[in-house]
Amino acid sequence: MTIAAVQSKPVPAILPGNGGMRGALSDLFWRRPILLLLLMLLPPLLWLGIVYIGSLFALLLQSFFSIDEFSGLINREFTLKTYGDLFQAANLDIILRTVTMAALVTLASAVIAFPIAYYAARYARGRWKALFYLGVMLPLWSSYLVKIYAWKLILAKEGILTWLLGKLGLLWLLEAWLSLPIVGGNSLSVSFTGTFIVFVYVWLPFMILPVQAALERVPGNLVEASSDLGASPGQTFRNVLFPLALPGIVAGSIFTFSLTLGDYIIPQIIGTSRLFIGQAVYSQQGTAGNIPLAAAFTVVPIVIMGFYLWGAKRMGAFDAL
């Protein structure tokens, strides 16, 4: 049989069906694509519904219970008493301290990230841009605990930072700063300042990348037009660059704010004895055995991030993720 005869042989429009169970299932999924879609989505939906949403619901349910102060047992009657305990001076101080730290870390990360992201978006090309991504992402590849313990050694009283400041003749400045009542301490490794420095270092890449992505989308001719119209660099930044980069900054702040809000390892290793929300949850469900109060503490960052994400969505931050 020649090639022309093979090519001219008619091909049936509908191929014959496969026999057996496999063929029946194939035909069923072809006729009902929605059934195939539901079958493919069933495992992740079960995981999300049972493991994630189910655990959150159980946590929320626990927060409406209370602890019997006499016996120390959980009283499984619905009450708002545990949420009222959050407004006690000590607990409210923990919440305000954590939110303040998260806000300061987010603000500092944005200030540090913007010039780095601007250089990468405007000037870095080729291998320099690859080097930029490598430099930003490389700290994320190392162990979280190793980085924190490394910073503890760097910030210690006998650490390299103290040695460097001593060589530069600036040790008096560090001692003056550590003598301040709130931000100071015996050394940077046991102070709010040290906690702040490590938070900024660890979460900074999560701010740089969204800001750089937002600045990449700013047309260069807008900056040139602003300069041609006589605007100063400061005016160009305030009226052109910053408004267009703001969604990226807000997108990065979602990471830096939420991660700082819920972290307990960094304040546990580097910081003072004053607790953050993560440490309060750990101590209440562990040492104290007050699971309802631990659950109520856990609900606080969920509520805060709910409002934060609502505001970020209105500012178009999700488009820069």
mmCIF file of C-alpha atoms in Angstrom:
data_model
loop_
_atom_site.group_PDB
_atom_site.id
_atom_site.type_symbol
_atom_site.label_atom_id
_atom_site.label_comp_id
_atom_site.label_asym_id
_atom_site.label_seq_id
_atom_site.Cartn_x
_atom_site.Cartn_y
_atom_site.Cartn_z
ATOM 1 C CA MET A 1 0.000 0.000 0.000
ATOM 2 C CA THR A 2 1.418 3.344 -1.019
ATOM 3 C CA ILE A 3 1.786 6.391 1.224
ATOM 4 C CA ALA A 4 -0.840 8.266 -0.815
ATOM 5 C CA ALA A 5 -3.358 5.456 -0.257
ATOM 6 C CA VAL A 6 -2.727 5.500 3.492
ATOM 7 C CA GLN A 7 -3.172 9.274 3.629
ATOM 8 C CA SER A 8 -6.420 9.106 1.616
ATOM 9 C CA LYS A 9 -7.945 6.448 3.875
ATOM 10 C CA PRO A 10 -10.847 8.028 5.811
ATOM 11 C CA VAL A 11 -10.474 8.357 9.574
ATOM 12 C CA PRO A 12 -13.601 7.783 11.691
ATOM 13 C CA ALA A 13 -14.902 10.906 13.437
ATOM 14 C CA ILE A 14 -15.495 9.018 16.700
ATOM 15 C CA LEU A 15 -13.022 6.408 17.798
ATOM 16 C CA PRO A 16 -14.398 3.143 19.165
ATOM 17 C CA GLY A 17 -14.759 3.050 22.920
ATOM 18 C CA ASN A 18 -12.372 1.150 25.166
ATOM 19 C CA GLY A 19 -13.746 -1.939 26.799
ATOM 20 C CA GLY A 20 -13.843 -2.778 30.477
ATOM 21 C CA MET A 21 -13.989 -0.608 33.591
ATOM 22 C CA ARG A 22 -11.265 1.753 32.368
ATOM 23 C CA GLY A 23 -13.165 2.482 29.187
ATOM 24 C CA ALA A 24 -16.433 3.016 31.045
ATOM 25 C CA LEU A 25 -14.789 5.505 33.433
ATOM 26 C CA SER A 26 -13.121 7.308 30.521
ATOM 27 C CA ASP A 27 -16.428 7.658 28.719
ATOM 28 C CA LEU A 28 -18.170 8.815 31.907
ATOM 29 C CA PHE A 29 -15.562 11.525 32.591
ATOM 30 C CA TRP A 30 -15.675 12.651 28.945
ATOM 31 C CA ARG A 31 -19.449 13.041 29.061
ATOM 32 C CA ARG A 32 -19.444 14.645 32.546
ATOM 33 C CA PRO A 33 -16.319 16.872 32.877
ATOM 34 C CA ILE A 34 -17.705 18.442 36.062
ATOM 35 C CA LEU A 35 -17.550 15.024 37.731
ATOM 36 C CA LEU A 36 -13.865 14.726 36.788
ATOM 37 C CA LEU A 37 -13.196 18.220 38.142
ATOM 38 C CA LEU A 38 -14.886 17.406 41.454
ATOM 39 C CA LEU A 39 -12.948 14.147 41.738
ATOM 40 C CA MET A 40 -9.639 15.968 41.179
ATOM 41 C CA LEU A 41 -10.498 18.683 43.715
ATOM 42 C CA LEU A 42 -11.783 16.281 46.361
ATOM 43 C CA PRO A 43 -8.394 15.468 48.056
ATOM 44 C CA PRO A 44 -7.247 19.110 48.475
ATOM 45 C CA LEU A 45 -10.742 20.178 49.542
ATOM 46 C CA LEU A 46 -10.864 17.436 52.159
ATOM 47 C CA TRP A 47 -7.418 18.456 53.412
ATOM 48 C CA LEU A 48 -8.385 22.133 53.533
ATOM 49 C CA GLY A 49 -11.775 21.465 55.077
ATOM 50 C CA ILE A 50 -10.807 18.903 57.709
ATOM 51 C CA VAL A 51 -7.221 19.676 58.626
ATOM 52 C CA TYR A 52 -7.067 23.462 58.174
ATOM 53 C CA ILE A 53 -10.582 24.868 58.555
ATOM 54 C CA GLY A 54 -11.533 22.100 60.987
ATOM 55 C CA SER A 55 -8.583 22.866 63.252
ATOM 56 C CA LEU A 56 -9.359 26.597 63.117
ATOM 57 C CA PHE A 57 -12.977 25.898 64.035
ATOM 58 C CA ALA A 58 -11.881 23.701 66.953
ATOM 59 C CA LEU A 59 -9.537 26.473 68.054
ATOM 60 C CA LEU A 60 -12.305 29.060 67.854
ATOM 61 C CA LEU A 61 -14.596 26.761 69.805
ATOM 62 C CA GLN A 62 -12.012 26.360 72.580
ATOM 63 C CA SER A 63 -11.743 30.133 72.937
ATOM 64 C CA PHE A 64 -15.385 30.303 74.086
ATOM 65 C CA PHE A 65 -14.665 27.990 77.022
ATOM 66 C CA SER A 66 -13.106 29.068 80.298
ATOM 67 C CA ILE A 67 -10.766 27.675 82.925
ATOM 68 C CA ASP A 68 -11.985 26.893 86.423
ATOM 69 C CA GLU A 69 -9.721 28.922 88.696
ATOM 70 C CA PHE A 70 -10.186 26.519 91.622
ATOM 71 C CA SER A 71 -9.694 23.119 89.954
ATOM 72 C CA GLY A 72 -7.763 24.227 86.847
ATOM 73 C CA LEU A 73 -10.108 22.203 84.623
ATOM 74 C CA ILE A 74 -11.719 23.488 81.438
ATOM 75 C CA ASN A 75 -15.324 24.549 81.877
ATOM 76 C CA ARG A 76 -16.994 23.635 78.570
ATOM 77 C CA GLU A 77 -19.805 26.173 78.758
ATOM 78 C CA PHE A 78 -20.027 28.961 76.219
ATOM 79 C CA THR A 79 -18.834 32.251 77.687
ATOM 80 C CA LEU A 80 -17.009 35.426 76.691
ATOM 81 C CA LYS A 81 -15.044 35.494 79.940
ATOM 82 C CA THR A 82 -11.840 34.297 78.244
ATOM 83 C CA TYR A 83 -12.009 37.106 75.706
ATOM 84 C CA GLY A 84 -12.557 39.500 78.583
ATOM 85 C CA ASP A 85 -9.306 38.202 80.108
ATOM 86 C CA LEU A 86 -7.476 39.476 77.022
ATOM 87 C CA PHE A 87 -8.204 43.038 78.183
ATOM 88 C CA GLN A 88 -6.419 42.542 81.461
ATOM 89 C CA ALA A 89 -3.381 44.789 81.748
ATOM 90 C CA ALA A 90 -0.783 42.028 81.343
ATOM 91 C CA ASN A 91 -2.482 40.390 78.347
ATOM 92 C CA LEU A 92 -3.296 43.684 76.657
ATOM 93 C CA ASP A 93 0.337 44.676 77.065
ATOM 94 C CA ILE A 94 1.390 41.510 75.210
ATOM 95 C CA ILE A 95 -0.968 42.292 72.319
ATOM 96 C CA LEU A 96 0.113 45.928 72.033
ATOM 97 C CA ARG A 97 3.802 44.964 72.236
ATOM 98 C CA THR A 98 3.419 42.422 69.431
ATOM 99 C CA VAL A 99 1.423 44.716 67.152
ATOM 100 C CA THR A 100 3.892 47.559 67.722
ATOM 101 C CA MET A 101 6.842 45.326 66.891
ATOM 102 C CA ALA A 102 5.096 44.033 63.746
ATOM 103 C CA ALA A 103 4.347 47.594 62.600
ATOM 104 C CA LEU A 104 7.924 48.777 63.236
ATOM 105 C CA VAL A 105 9.423 45.767 61.453
ATOM 106 C CA THR A 106 7.119 46.346 58.476
ATOM 107 C CA LEU A 107 8.000 50.046 58.284
ATOM 108 C CA ALA A 108 11.760 49.412 58.560
ATOM 109 C CA SER A 109 11.598 46.626 55.964
ATOM 110 C CA ALA A 110 9.816 48.936 53.507
ATOM 111 C CA VAL A 111 12.399 51.701 53.992
ATOM 112 C CA ILE A 112 15.328 49.313 53.483
ATOM 113 C CA ALA A 113 13.711 47.340 50.647
ATOM 114 C CA PHE A 114 12.680 50.268 48.430
ATOM 115 C CA PRO A 115 16.136 51.439 47.251
ATOM 116 C CA ILE A 116 17.278 47.827 46.763
ATOM 117 C CA ALA A 117 14.168 46.994 44.747
ATOM 118 C CA TYR A 118 14.412 50.241 42.764
ATOM 119 C CA TYR A 119 17.995 49.526 41.721
ATOM 120 C CA ALA A 120 17.071 45.974 40.710
ATOM 121 C CA ALA A 121 14.048 47.155 38.715
ATOM 122 C CA ARG A 122 15.720 50.098 36.940
ATOM 123 C CA TYR A 123 19.399 49.342 36.556
ATOM 124 C CA ALA A 124 20.148 45.651 37.089
ATOM 125 C CA ARG A 125 20.345 43.697 33.836
ATOM 126 C CA GLY A 126 21.492 40.256 32.816
ATOM 127 C CA ARG A 127 23.815 38.603 35.304
ATOM 128 C CA TRP A 128 23.474 41.513 37.733
ATOM 129 C CA LYS A 129 19.743 40.856 38.010
ATOM 130 C CA ALA A 130 20.448 37.157 38.507
ATOM 131 C CA LEU A 131 22.923 38.114 41.228
ATOM 132 C CA PHE A 132 20.247 40.305 42.816
ATOM 133 C CA TYR A 133 17.743 37.445 42.987
ATOM 134 C CA LEU A 134 20.446 35.133 44.320
ATOM 135 C CA GLY A 135 21.416 37.622 47.026
ATOM 136 C CA VAL A 136 17.791 38.131 48.082
ATOM 137 C CA MET A 137 16.826 34.474 48.039
ATOM 138 C CA LEU A 138 20.034 32.974 49.442
ATOM 139 C CA PRO A 139 19.206 33.739 53.129
ATOM 140 C CA LEU A 140 15.899 31.910 52.684
ATOM 141 C CA TRP A 141 17.716 28.711 51.742
ATOM 142 C CA SER A 142 19.486 28.363 55.075
ATOM 143 C CA SER A 143 17.943 27.015 58.259
ATOM 144 C CA TYR A 144 15.672 29.402 60.157
ATOM 145 C CA LEU A 145 17.077 28.366 63.546
ATOM 146 C CA VAL A 146 20.679 28.530 62.344
ATOM 147 C CA LYS A 147 20.192 32.140 61.248
ATOM 148 C CA ILE A 148 18.656 33.122 64.575
ATOM 149 C CA TYR A 149 21.389 31.478 66.659
ATOM 150 C CA ALA A 150 24.002 33.075 64.391
ATOM 151 C CA TRP A 151 22.462 36.483 65.099
ATOM 152 C CA LYS A 152 22.463 35.692 68.811
ATOM 153 C CA LEU A 153 26.229 35.243 68.620
ATOM 154 C CA ILE A 154 26.629 38.393 66.526
ATOM 155 C CA LEU A 155 24.577 40.513 68.948
ATOM 156 C CA ALA A 156 26.021 39.030 72.139
ATOM 157 C CA LYS A 157 28.034 41.160 74.539
ATOM 158 C CA GLU A 158 31.217 39.450 73.354
ATOM 159 C CA GLY A 159 29.980 39.273 69.746
ATOM 160 C CA ILE A 160 31.452 40.660 66.563
ATOM 161 C CA LEU A 161 29.185 43.718 66.518
ATOM 162 C CA THR A 162 30.345 44.852 69.958
ATOM 163 C CA TRP A 163 33.963 44.212 68.916
ATOM 164 C CA LEU A 164 33.501 46.265 65.723
ATOM 165 C CA LEU A 165 31.926 49.196 67.537
ATOM 166 C CA GLY A 166 34.758 49.077 70.057
ATOM 167 C CA LYS A 167 37.336 49.259 67.243
ATOM 168 C CA LEU A 168 35.489 52.237 65.741
ATOM 169 C CA GLY A 169 35.307 54.003 69.104
ATOM 170 C CA LEU A 170 31.492 53.872 69.141
ATOM 171 C CA LEU A 171 31.030 51.517 72.073
ATOM 172 C CA TRP A 172 29.769 54.410 74.173
ATOM 173 C CA LEU A 173 26.904 54.879 71.716
ATOM 174 C CA LEU A 174 25.854 51.237 72.062
ATOM 175 C CA GLU A 175 26.031 51.429 75.868
ATOM 176 C CA ALA A 176 23.930 54.620 75.847
ATOM 177 C CA TRP A 177 21.333 52.935 73.661
ATOM 178 C CA LEU A 178 21.213 49.806 75.817
ATOM 179 C CA SER A 179 20.680 51.956 78.908
ATOM 180 C CA LEU A 180 17.314 53.144 77.570
ATOM 181 C CA PRO A 181 14.388 51.635 79.535
ATOM 182 C CA ILE A 182 12.307 49.951 76.810
ATOM 183 C CA VAL A 183 14.585 49.186 73.880
ATOM 184 C CA GLY A 184 17.734 48.450 75.905
ATOM 185 C CA GLY A 185 19.081 45.590 78.005
ATOM 186 C CA ASN A 186 22.286 43.923 79.127
ATOM 187 C CA SER A 187 23.255 43.366 75.481
ATOM 188 C CA LEU A 188 21.662 43.508 72.044
ATOM 189 C CA SER A 189 20.945 39.776 72.196
ATOM 190 C CA VAL A 190 18.624 40.282 75.186
ATOM 191 C CA SER A 191 16.848 43.463 74.130
ATOM 192 C CA PHE A 192 13.927 44.616 72.005
ATOM 193 C CA THR A 193 16.448 46.209 69.671
ATOM 194 C CA GLY A 194 18.058 42.846 68.972
ATOM 195 C CA THR A 195 14.650 41.258 68.409
ATOM 196 C CA PHE A 196 13.790 44.056 65.985
ATOM 197 C CA ILE A 197 17.057 43.661 64.049
ATOM 198 C CA VAL A 198 16.608 39.917 63.609
ATOM 199 C CA PHE A 199 12.959 40.283 62.582
ATOM 200 C CA VAL A 200 13.918 42.792 59.884
ATOM 201 C CA TYR A 201 16.751 40.596 58.621
ATOM 202 C CA VAL A 202 14.664 37.427 58.431
ATOM 203 C CA TRP A 203 11.577 38.940 56.765
ATOM 204 C CA LEU A 204 13.275 41.530 54.512
ATOM 205 C CA PRO A 205 13.281 39.319 51.353
ATOM 206 C CA PHE A 206 9.486 39.048 51.606
ATOM 207 C CA MET A 207 9.318 42.843 51.248
ATOM 208 C CA ILE A 208 11.963 43.292 48.548
ATOM 209 C CA LEU A 209 10.467 40.946 45.960
ATOM 210 C CA PRO A 210 6.888 42.393 45.829
ATOM 211 C CA VAL A 211 8.244 45.964 45.750
ATOM 212 C CA GLN A 212 10.644 45.051 42.954
ATOM 213 C CA ALA A 213 7.786 43.428 41.012
ATOM 214 C CA ALA A 214 5.653 46.562 41.424
ATOM 215 C CA LEU A 215 8.487 48.863 40.295
ATOM 216 C CA GLU A 216 9.118 46.640 37.259
ATOM 217 C CA ARG A 217 5.605 47.508 36.062
ATOM 218 C CA VAL A 218 6.138 51.286 36.320
ATOM 219 C CA PRO A 219 6.762 52.590 32.755
ATOM 220 C CA GLY A 220 10.095 54.373 32.480
ATOM 221 C CA ASN A 221 8.568 57.129 30.357
ATOM 222 C CA LEU A 222 6.502 58.276 33.341
ATOM 223 C CA VAL A 223 9.667 59.055 35.290
ATOM 224 C CA GLU A 224 11.176 60.760 32.242
ATOM 225 C CA ALA A 225 8.008 62.781 31.659
ATOM 226 C CA SER A 226 8.017 63.919 35.287
ATOM 227 C CA SER A 227 11.608 65.115 34.891
ATOM 228 C CA ASP A 228 10.842 66.826 31.566
ATOM 229 C CA LEU A 229 7.978 68.728 33.214
ATOM 230 C CA GLY A 230 10.402 70.165 35.768
ATOM 231 C CA ALA A 231 9.703 67.922 38.760
ATOM 232 C CA SER A 232 12.522 67.416 41.227
ATOM 233 C CA PRO A 233 13.611 63.859 42.163
ATOM 234 C CA GLY A 234 11.691 64.218 45.436
ATOM 235 C CA GLN A 235 8.523 65.279 43.636
ATOM 236 C CA THR A 236 8.894 62.427 41.148
ATOM 237 C CA PHE A 237 9.221 59.978 44.027
ATOM 238 C CA ARG A 238 6.212 61.362 45.932
ATOM 239 C CA ASN A 239 3.863 61.809 42.956
ATOM 240 C CA VAL A 240 4.902 59.047 40.535
ATOM 241 C CA LEU A 241 7.042 56.260 41.967
ATOM 242 C CA PHE A 242 5.634 55.899 45.466
ATOM 243 C CA PRO A 243 1.897 55.798 44.505
ATOM 244 C CA LEU A 244 2.588 53.205 41.797
ATOM 245 C CA ALA A 245 4.843 51.134 44.074
ATOM 246 C CA LEU A 246 2.462 51.345 47.045
ATOM 247 C CA PRO A 247 0.525 48.147 46.135
ATOM 248 C CA GLY A 248 3.846 46.257 46.147
ATOM 249 C CA ILE A 249 4.787 47.744 49.524
ATOM 250 C CA VAL A 250 1.419 46.761 50.968
ATOM 251 C CA ALA A 251 1.779 43.275 49.458
ATOM 252 C CA GLY A 252 5.172 42.884 51.116
ATOM 253 C CA SER A 253 3.790 44.212 54.376
ATOM 254 C CA ILE A 254 1.271 41.355 54.421
ATOM 255 C CA PHE A 255 4.187 38.957 54.842
ATOM 256 C CA THR A 256 6.337 41.015 57.202
ATOM 257 C CA PHE A 257 3.431 42.051 59.434
ATOM 258 C CA SER A 258 1.745 38.645 59.668
ATOM 259 C CA LEU A 259 4.975 36.681 60.125
ATOM 260 C CA THR A 260 6.139 39.008 62.903
ATOM 261 C CA LEU A 261 2.703 38.913 64.499
ATOM 262 C CA GLY A 262 2.702 35.136 64.900
ATOM 263 C CA ASP A 263 6.378 34.307 65.412
ATOM 264 C CA TYR A 264 7.513 33.078 68.817
ATOM 265 C CA ILE A 265 10.934 31.570 68.087
ATOM 266 C CA ILE A 266 12.816 34.836 67.508
ATOM 267 C CA PRO A 267 11.513 36.537 70.694
ATOM 268 C CA GLN A 268 12.154 33.296 72.590
ATOM 269 C CA ILE A 269 15.826 33.153 71.569
ATOM 270 C CA ILE A 270 16.612 36.857 71.160
ATOM 271 C CA GLY A 271 14.822 39.255 73.467
ATOM 272 C CA THR A 272 13.752 39.939 77.004
ATOM 273 C CA SER A 273 11.421 38.049 79.305
ATOM 274 C CA ARG A 274 8.446 40.154 78.210
ATOM 275 C CA LEU A 275 6.205 38.004 76.039
ATOM 276 C CA PHE A 276 4.830 38.301 72.529
ATOM 277 C CA ILE A 277 1.580 36.700 71.333
ATOM 278 C CA GLY A 278 3.314 33.565 70.039
ATOM 279 C CA GLN A 279 5.110 33.056 73.347
ATOM 280 C CA ALA A 280 1.875 33.676 75.265
ATOM 281 C CA VAL A 281 0.077 30.994 73.243
ATOM 282 C CA TYR A 282 2.931 28.553 73.824
ATOM 283 C CA SER A 283 3.099 29.189 77.565
ATOM 284 C CA GLN A 284 -0.672 29.173 78.121
ATOM 285 C CA GLN A 285 -1.290 25.866 76.355
ATOM 286 C CA GLY A 286 1.886 24.317 77.761
ATOM 287 C CA THR A 287 3.064 25.385 81.202
ATOM 288 C CA ALA A 288 -0.115 27.112 82.392
ATOM 289 C CA GLY A 289 -2.512 24.615 80.824
ATOM 290 C CA ASN A 290 -5.022 27.368 80.040
ATOM 291 C CA ILE A 291 -6.031 26.218 76.551
ATOM 292 C CA PRO A 292 -9.064 28.582 76.262
ATOM 293 C CA LEU A 293 -6.854 31.631 76.875
ATOM 294 C CA ALA A 294 -4.243 30.279 74.439
ATOM 295 C CA ALA A 295 -6.999 29.883 71.826
ATOM 296 C CA ALA A 296 -8.253 33.410 72.492
ATOM 297 C CA PHE A 297 -4.710 34.750 72.042
ATOM 298 C CA THR A 298 -4.502 32.872 68.734
ATOM 299 C CA VAL A 299 -7.710 34.467 67.481
ATOM 300 C CA VAL A 300 -6.217 37.960 67.964
ATOM 301 C CA PRO A 301 -3.741 37.817 65.024
ATOM 302 C CA ILE A 302 -6.394 36.120 62.873
ATOM 303 C CA VAL A 303 -8.777 39.036 63.436
ATOM 304 C CA ILE A 304 -6.033 41.630 62.957
ATOM 305 C CA MET A 305 -4.874 40.033 59.704
ATOM 306 C CA GLY A 306 -8.467 39.772 58.502
ATOM 307 C CA PHE A 307 -8.856 43.558 58.690
ATOM 308 C CA TYR A 308 -5.329 44.026 57.336
ATOM 309 C CA LEU A 309 -6.001 41.854 54.281
ATOM 310 C CA TRP A 310 -9.305 43.632 53.680
ATOM 311 C CA GLY A 311 -7.505 46.987 53.611
ATOM 312 C CA ALA A 312 -4.675 45.586 51.469
ATOM 313 C CA LYS A 313 -7.150 44.240 48.914
ATOM 314 C CA ARG A 314 -8.779 47.653 48.600
ATOM 315 C CA MET A 315 -5.336 49.130 47.852
ATOM 316 C CA GLY A 316 -4.669 46.593 45.072
ATOM 317 C CA ALA A 317 -1.928 44.769 46.946
ATOM 318 C CA PHE A 318 -2.965 41.342 45.672
ATOM 319 C CA ASP A 319 -2.135 42.412 42.113
ATOM 320 C CA ALA A 320 1.511 42.836 43.173
ATOM 321 C CA LEU A 321 1.873 39.401 44.809
#
